[in-house]
Amino acid sequence: MSTRNPAVSRWHFRVVLAAAAAAVLAFAALPAEAATAPGPGNDVSWPQCGKALPKGQTFGIVGVNNGLANTTNPCLGTQLTWAGTSKGGTGQPLVALYVNTANPGAAGSWWPSSNTYGGTTVANPYGECTAGSYGPACSYMYGYAKAYDDATIRGVSNPASYLWWLDVETGNSWSQGTLANRADLEGMAAYFASIGARAGLYSTRSQWDQIVGTVPSSSNLYTLPSWLAGARSLAGAKRGCADAALTGGGKVTVTQYVSGGFDFDHSCI
């Protein structure tokens, strides 16, 4: 015969049931980030040609150029296919693009001499670009032309559907004047906007300040999102989401860190 007290047994049952319910509620109350914990994305370009690419990325960003603004990544098609396998789960598009930028002036293999490119006469906020001029007006047209080429001759289908990141680094050729360099990037952003595409800005704070400087609110760069480079770990990349954007009206939406020979990207949104 059982010697258990029925009242005590019922009390134990209620305690166990209450504990189980509390555990369920506690799990449900976890932040969405803790429950889902999407992993990082990756960016790849010509240095990864012929190499194994990362697997399981949540989003992929593919370089369009071969290291210089006037070249094409020979593995662009293959890498776009790779990016298309991204799993999602962040606020980033599954596939985005980045392009090299530069403002070489007289050192370039080509330089504009008018406000016309690709059969279009461009409304240039810096006035008329003329032969032999290397100031903001022709810099704007150079940027516009490079963006036009990136969207039309590099092998990108449906370019308007992508987010295009402008990769701004000291390794490429730049004018000594930050105004001309800013105009160059504004020309690129203007072209992408003209086809209905979005643009963003990639750099480190130190490189951006050296090349572009402070961007006024009147610039079409002012509200563009920032992708910040320079973190050395995932933890550092997460902290970078709280850093100031490259422009006063922008927001940091992606941060980059390097691990195991790959570029990893943390989504801040």
mmCIF file of C-alpha atoms in Angstrom:
data_model
loop_
_atom_site.group_PDB
_atom_site.id
_atom_site.type_symbol
_atom_site.label_atom_id
_atom_site.label_comp_id
_atom_site.label_asym_id
_atom_site.label_seq_id
_atom_site.Cartn_x
_atom_site.Cartn_y
_atom_site.Cartn_z
ATOM 1 C CA MET A 1 0.000 0.000 0.000
ATOM 2 C CA SER A 2 1.276 3.504 -0.844
ATOM 3 C CA THR A 3 2.147 5.751 2.072
ATOM 4 C CA ARG A 4 2.224 8.986 -0.046
ATOM 5 C CA ASN A 5 0.006 11.814 1.075
ATOM 6 C CA PRO A 6 -2.241 12.735 -1.913
ATOM 7 C CA ALA A 7 -2.185 16.407 -0.938
ATOM 8 C CA VAL A 8 1.627 16.443 -0.907
ATOM 9 C CA SER A 9 1.752 14.711 -4.301
ATOM 10 C CA ARG A 10 -0.581 17.282 -5.781
ATOM 11 C CA TRP A 11 1.585 20.060 -4.310
ATOM 12 C CA HIS A 12 4.727 18.578 -5.890
ATOM 13 C CA PHE A 13 2.930 18.309 -9.226
ATOM 14 C CA ARG A 14 1.901 21.961 -9.084
ATOM 15 C CA VAL A 15 5.475 23.007 -8.256
ATOM 16 C CA VAL A 16 6.910 21.030 -11.188
ATOM 17 C CA LEU A 17 4.236 22.374 -13.532
ATOM 18 C CA ALA A 18 4.894 25.957 -12.433
ATOM 19 C CA ALA A 19 8.647 25.524 -12.923
ATOM 20 C CA ALA A 20 8.121 24.142 -16.417
ATOM 21 C CA ALA A 21 5.823 27.027 -17.314
ATOM 22 C CA ALA A 22 8.364 29.536 -16.007
ATOM 23 C CA ALA A 23 11.086 27.953 -18.139
ATOM 24 C CA VAL A 24 8.919 28.206 -21.252
ATOM 25 C CA LEU A 25 8.122 31.850 -20.521
ATOM 26 C CA ALA A 26 11.779 32.643 -19.874
ATOM 27 C CA PHE A 27 12.778 31.151 -23.231
ATOM 28 C CA ALA A 28 10.001 33.035 -24.991
ATOM 29 C CA ALA A 29 11.226 36.249 -23.393
ATOM 30 C CA LEU A 30 14.740 35.873 -24.822
ATOM 31 C CA PRO A 31 15.663 38.591 -27.321
ATOM 32 C CA ALA A 32 15.166 37.564 -30.937
ATOM 33 C CA GLU A 33 18.922 37.916 -31.456
ATOM 34 C CA ALA A 34 19.629 35.313 -28.772
ATOM 35 C CA ALA A 35 16.981 32.954 -30.126
ATOM 36 C CA THR A 36 18.015 33.114 -33.780
ATOM 37 C CA ALA A 37 21.672 34.264 -33.624
ATOM 38 C CA PRO A 38 22.254 34.673 -37.371
ATOM 39 C CA GLY A 39 25.864 34.159 -38.345
ATOM 40 C CA PRO A 40 28.092 36.546 -40.280
ATOM 41 C CA GLY A 41 28.238 37.254 -43.968
ATOM 42 C CA ASN A 42 31.362 37.303 -46.134
ATOM 43 C CA ASP A 43 32.802 39.486 -48.863
ATOM 44 C CA VAL A 44 34.921 38.097 -51.700
ATOM 45 C CA SER A 45 36.545 39.390 -54.873
ATOM 46 C CA TRP A 46 39.457 38.765 -57.236
ATOM 47 C CA PRO A 47 41.914 37.618 -54.493
ATOM 48 C CA GLN A 48 39.627 34.616 -53.917
ATOM 49 C CA CYS A 49 39.581 33.550 -57.581
ATOM 50 C CA GLY A 50 40.200 29.810 -57.844
ATOM 51 C CA LYS A 51 40.016 29.329 -54.084
ATOM 52 C CA ALA A 52 37.433 27.650 -51.885
ATOM 53 C CA LEU A 53 34.850 30.192 -50.763
ATOM 54 C CA PRO A 54 33.221 30.400 -47.323
ATOM 55 C CA LYS A 55 30.158 28.265 -46.656
ATOM 56 C CA GLY A 56 27.013 28.999 -44.712
ATOM 57 C CA GLN A 57 27.256 32.780 -45.004
ATOM 58 C CA THR A 58 24.122 34.735 -44.154
ATOM 59 C CA PHE A 59 24.849 37.284 -46.897
ATOM 60 C CA GLY A 60 27.504 37.762 -49.554
ATOM 61 C CA ILE A 61 29.142 40.928 -50.897
ATOM 62 C CA VAL A 62 31.027 40.507 -54.169
ATOM 63 C CA GLY A 63 33.703 42.784 -55.601
ATOM 64 C CA VAL A 64 33.004 43.861 -59.183
ATOM 65 C CA ASN A 65 36.528 45.025 -60.051
ATOM 66 C CA ASN A 66 39.967 43.462 -60.270
ATOM 67 C CA GLY A 67 41.561 45.791 -57.732
ATOM 68 C CA LEU A 68 41.300 48.991 -59.798
ATOM 69 C CA ALA A 69 38.243 51.057 -60.668
ATOM 70 C CA ASN A 70 38.652 50.479 -64.418
ATOM 71 C CA THR A 71 38.940 46.665 -64.315
ATOM 72 C CA THR A 72 36.647 43.631 -64.018
ATOM 73 C CA ASN A 73 36.839 40.829 -61.463
ATOM 74 C CA PRO A 74 37.492 37.726 -63.627
ATOM 75 C CA CYS A 75 35.542 35.550 -61.172
ATOM 76 C CA LEU A 76 32.535 37.834 -60.850
ATOM 77 C CA GLY A 77 30.012 35.365 -62.275
ATOM 78 C CA THR A 78 31.173 32.457 -60.123
ATOM 79 C CA GLN A 79 31.233 34.581 -57.004
ATOM 80 C CA LEU A 80 27.763 35.985 -57.657
ATOM 81 C CA THR A 81 26.516 32.403 -57.867
ATOM 82 C CA TRP A 82 28.212 31.698 -54.523
ATOM 83 C CA ALA A 83 26.612 34.763 -52.945
ATOM 84 C CA GLY A 84 23.236 33.569 -54.177
ATOM 85 C CA THR A 85 23.503 30.601 -51.798
ATOM 86 C CA SER A 86 23.466 32.916 -48.760
ATOM 87 C CA LYS A 87 21.103 31.797 -45.992
ATOM 88 C CA GLY A 88 19.673 35.157 -44.957
ATOM 89 C CA GLY A 89 18.435 35.977 -41.485
ATOM 90 C CA THR A 90 19.853 39.511 -41.224
ATOM 91 C CA GLY A 91 18.746 42.920 -42.440
ATOM 92 C CA GLN A 92 21.231 42.736 -45.328
ATOM 93 C CA PRO A 93 20.345 41.800 -48.904
ATOM 94 C CA LEU A 94 21.403 38.239 -49.673
ATOM 95 C CA VAL A 95 23.709 39.542 -52.411
ATOM 96 C CA ALA A 96 25.349 42.963 -52.619
ATOM 97 C CA LEU A 97 28.233 44.369 -54.655
ATOM 98 C CA TYR A 98 31.234 46.541 -53.955
ATOM 99 C CA VAL A 99 33.292 48.571 -56.399
ATOM 100 C CA ASN A 100 36.772 50.029 -56.245
ATOM 101 C CA THR A 101 36.898 53.801 -56.336
ATOM 102 C CA ALA A 102 39.620 56.263 -57.305
ATOM 103 C CA ASN A 103 40.199 59.805 -58.530
ATOM 104 C CA PRO A 104 43.463 59.580 -60.509
ATOM 105 C CA GLY A 105 43.330 62.839 -62.463
ATOM 106 C CA ALA A 106 46.189 63.147 -64.944
ATOM 107 C CA ALA A 107 47.630 59.809 -63.779
ATOM 108 C CA GLY A 108 44.622 57.884 -65.063
ATOM 109 C CA SER A 109 44.423 55.968 -68.341
ATOM 110 C CA TRP A 110 41.266 57.961 -69.141
ATOM 111 C CA TRP A 111 39.872 61.254 -67.885
ATOM 112 C CA PRO A 112 36.638 63.047 -68.856
ATOM 113 C CA SER A 113 36.595 66.259 -70.855
ATOM 114 C CA SER A 114 32.868 67.077 -70.811
ATOM 115 C CA ASN A 115 29.644 66.432 -68.918
ATOM 116 C CA THR A 116 28.573 63.733 -71.363
ATOM 117 C CA TYR A 117 29.103 60.017 -70.844
ATOM 118 C CA GLY A 118 27.323 56.932 -72.099
ATOM 119 C CA GLY A 119 25.172 59.055 -74.389
ATOM 120 C CA THR A 120 23.845 61.117 -71.476
ATOM 121 C CA THR A 121 24.531 64.740 -70.651
ATOM 122 C CA VAL A 122 24.871 64.710 -66.885
ATOM 123 C CA ALA A 123 23.552 67.444 -64.594
ATOM 124 C CA ASN A 124 26.817 68.282 -62.848
ATOM 125 C CA PRO A 125 26.492 70.180 -59.546
ATOM 126 C CA TYR A 126 30.084 71.409 -59.928
ATOM 127 C CA GLY A 127 29.596 72.973 -63.340
ATOM 128 C CA GLU A 128 31.136 72.105 -66.691
ATOM 129 C CA CYS A 129 33.939 69.566 -67.003
ATOM 130 C CA THR A 130 36.426 70.709 -69.634
ATOM 131 C CA ALA A 131 39.533 69.148 -71.156
ATOM 132 C CA GLY A 132 42.595 69.411 -68.943
ATOM 133 C CA SER A 133 40.623 70.194 -65.784
ATOM 134 C CA TYR A 134 41.132 67.984 -62.727
ATOM 135 C CA GLY A 135 38.892 69.744 -60.243
ATOM 136 C CA PRO A 136 35.513 68.749 -58.781
ATOM 137 C CA ALA A 137 33.523 69.034 -62.036
ATOM 138 C CA CYS A 138 35.631 66.494 -63.938
ATOM 139 C CA SER A 139 36.114 64.378 -60.810
ATOM 140 C CA TYR A 140 32.327 64.122 -60.565
ATOM 141 C CA MET A 141 32.183 62.949 -64.173
ATOM 142 C CA TYR A 142 34.972 60.431 -63.601
ATOM 143 C CA GLY A 143 33.044 58.879 -60.732
ATOM 144 C CA TYR A 144 29.831 58.885 -62.755
ATOM 145 C CA ALA A 145 31.627 57.166 -65.649
ATOM 146 C CA LYS A 146 33.185 54.458 -63.468
ATOM 147 C CA ALA A 147 29.808 53.665 -61.906
ATOM 148 C CA TYR A 148 28.243 53.561 -65.375
ATOM 149 C CA ASP A 149 30.904 51.090 -66.491
ATOM 150 C CA ASP A 150 30.475 48.965 -63.369
ATOM 151 C CA ALA A 151 26.757 48.656 -64.019
ATOM 152 C CA THR A 152 26.888 48.155 -67.784
ATOM 153 C CA ILE A 153 30.090 46.434 -68.948
ATOM 154 C CA ARG A 154 31.322 44.281 -66.048
ATOM 155 C CA GLY A 155 28.756 41.512 -66.475
ATOM 156 C CA VAL A 156 26.227 42.472 -63.789
ATOM 157 C CA SER A 157 22.672 41.562 -64.743
ATOM 158 C CA ASN A 158 19.874 43.786 -63.443
ATOM 159 C CA PRO A 159 22.231 46.276 -61.747
ATOM 160 C CA ALA A 160 19.353 48.297 -60.313
ATOM 161 C CA SER A 161 18.461 45.399 -58.008
ATOM 162 C CA TYR A 162 21.700 45.576 -56.009
ATOM 163 C CA LEU A 163 23.111 47.578 -53.148
ATOM 164 C CA TRP A 164 26.449 48.958 -54.419
ATOM 165 C CA TRP A 165 29.125 49.667 -51.809
ATOM 166 C CA LEU A 166 31.763 52.256 -52.758
ATOM 167 C CA ASP A 167 35.121 50.953 -51.501
ATOM 168 C CA VAL A 168 37.184 53.977 -50.434
ATOM 169 C CA GLU A 169 40.794 53.121 -49.575
ATOM 170 C CA THR A 170 44.141 54.884 -49.712
ATOM 171 C CA GLY A 171 45.586 52.059 -51.825
ATOM 172 C CA ASN A 172 44.000 53.575 -54.936
ATOM 173 C CA SER A 173 44.875 56.886 -56.624
ATOM 174 C CA TRP A 174 43.330 60.063 -55.225
ATOM 175 C CA SER A 175 43.500 63.792 -55.654
ATOM 176 C CA GLN A 176 45.218 65.767 -52.928
ATOM 177 C CA GLY A 177 42.009 67.773 -52.591
ATOM 178 C CA THR A 178 39.230 66.206 -50.538
ATOM 179 C CA LEU A 179 36.563 68.232 -52.365
ATOM 180 C CA ALA A 180 37.496 66.665 -55.702
ATOM 181 C CA ASN A 181 37.513 63.208 -54.131
ATOM 182 C CA ARG A 182 34.111 63.789 -52.587
ATOM 183 C CA ALA A 183 32.807 64.955 -55.961
ATOM 184 C CA ASP A 184 34.115 61.745 -57.531
ATOM 185 C CA LEU A 185 32.133 59.611 -55.071
ATOM 186 C CA GLU A 186 29.084 61.834 -55.469
ATOM 187 C CA GLY A 187 29.218 61.183 -59.200
ATOM 188 C CA MET A 188 29.216 57.442 -58.559
ATOM 189 C CA ALA A 189 26.314 57.683 -56.129
ATOM 190 C CA ALA A 190 24.407 59.864 -58.595
ATOM 191 C CA TYR A 191 24.719 57.295 -61.365
ATOM 192 C CA PHE A 192 23.537 54.433 -59.163
ATOM 193 C CA ALA A 193 20.608 56.541 -57.980
ATOM 194 C CA SER A 194 19.733 57.326 -61.603
ATOM 195 C CA ILE A 195 19.113 53.637 -62.320
ATOM 196 C CA GLY A 196 17.196 53.082 -59.090
ATOM 197 C CA ALA A 197 20.004 51.289 -57.252
ATOM 198 C CA ARG A 198 21.098 51.897 -53.674
ATOM 199 C CA ALA A 199 24.641 52.824 -52.680
ATOM 200 C CA GLY A 200 26.684 52.686 -49.482
ATOM 201 C CA LEU A 201 30.149 53.677 -48.256
ATOM 202 C CA TYR A 202 32.953 51.306 -47.204
ATOM 203 C CA SER A 203 36.106 52.520 -45.473
ATOM 204 C CA THR A 204 37.835 53.020 -42.160
ATOM 205 C CA ARG A 205 37.446 56.305 -40.330
ATOM 206 C CA SER A 206 41.097 57.252 -40.818
ATOM 207 C CA GLN A 207 41.109 56.531 -44.552
ATOM 208 C CA TRP A 208 37.798 58.291 -45.078
ATOM 209 C CA ASP A 209 38.971 61.405 -43.265
ATOM 210 C CA GLN A 210 42.182 61.469 -45.296
ATOM 211 C CA ILE A 211 40.504 60.979 -48.677
ATOM 212 C CA VAL A 212 37.104 62.652 -48.315
ATOM 213 C CA GLY A 213 36.930 64.582 -45.072
ATOM 214 C CA THR A 214 33.695 65.943 -43.647
ATOM 215 C CA VAL A 215 30.653 65.542 -45.882
ATOM 216 C CA PRO A 216 28.076 68.366 -45.790
ATOM 217 C CA SER A 217 24.371 67.646 -45.467
ATOM 218 C CA SER A 218 23.855 68.944 -49.021
ATOM 219 C CA SER A 219 25.857 66.021 -50.451
ATOM 220 C CA ASN A 220 24.145 62.921 -51.832
ATOM 221 C CA LEU A 221 26.624 60.909 -49.730
ATOM 222 C CA TYR A 222 25.360 62.343 -46.462
ATOM 223 C CA THR A 223 22.653 59.791 -45.656
ATOM 224 C CA LEU A 224 24.257 56.708 -47.223
ATOM 225 C CA PRO A 225 24.856 53.693 -44.946
ATOM 226 C CA SER A 226 28.372 52.881 -43.734
ATOM 227 C CA TRP A 227 30.223 49.561 -43.860
ATOM 228 C CA LEU A 228 33.132 49.950 -41.453
ATOM 229 C CA ALA A 229 36.365 47.995 -41.814
ATOM 230 C CA GLY A 230 39.131 47.495 -39.283
ATOM 231 C CA ALA A 231 37.769 45.179 -36.569
ATOM 232 C CA ARG A 232 39.984 42.246 -35.584
ATOM 233 C CA SER A 233 37.308 39.932 -34.208
ATOM 234 C CA LEU A 234 33.577 39.314 -34.196
ATOM 235 C CA ALA A 235 33.358 40.976 -30.791
ATOM 236 C CA GLY A 236 35.130 44.029 -32.174
ATOM 237 C CA ALA A 237 32.851 44.064 -35.205
ATOM 238 C CA LYS A 238 29.795 43.989 -32.959
ATOM 239 C CA ARG A 239 31.143 46.918 -30.954
ATOM 240 C CA GLY A 240 31.767 48.756 -34.215
ATOM 241 C CA CYS A 241 28.034 48.953 -34.848
ATOM 242 C CA ALA A 242 27.942 51.721 -32.236
ATOM 243 C CA ASP A 243 30.693 53.747 -33.935
ATOM 244 C CA ALA A 244 29.980 56.941 -35.819
ATOM 245 C CA ALA A 245 29.066 56.501 -39.470
ATOM 246 C CA LEU A 246 31.374 57.860 -42.165
ATOM 247 C CA THR A 247 28.919 60.689 -42.798
ATOM 248 C CA GLY A 248 26.860 62.703 -40.347
ATOM 249 C CA GLY A 249 23.519 61.552 -41.719
ATOM 250 C CA GLY A 250 24.408 57.906 -42.245
ATOM 251 C CA LYS A 251 24.180 54.787 -40.107
ATOM 252 C CA VAL A 252 26.613 51.909 -39.617
ATOM 253 C CA THR A 253 24.839 48.866 -41.034
ATOM 254 C CA VAL A 254 27.769 46.453 -41.575
ATOM 255 C CA THR A 255 31.144 45.957 -39.891
ATOM 256 C CA GLN A 256 33.994 43.838 -41.217
ATOM 257 C CA TYR A 257 36.575 41.647 -39.506
ATOM 258 C CA VAL A 258 39.149 39.144 -40.770
ATOM 259 C CA SER A 259 39.397 35.556 -39.561
ATOM 260 C CA GLY A 260 41.037 32.468 -41.024
ATOM 261 C CA GLY A 261 42.018 34.271 -44.196
ATOM 262 C CA PHE A 262 38.465 35.380 -45.008
ATOM 263 C CA ASP A 263 36.681 38.708 -44.711
ATOM 264 C CA PHE A 264 33.671 38.307 -42.435
ATOM 265 C CA ASP A 265 30.889 40.855 -42.130
ATOM 266 C CA HIS A 266 28.600 41.450 -39.176
ATOM 267 C CA SER A 267 25.182 42.932 -39.856
ATOM 268 C CA CYS A 268 24.251 45.758 -37.492
ATOM 269 C CA ILE A 269 20.630 45.674 -38.652
#
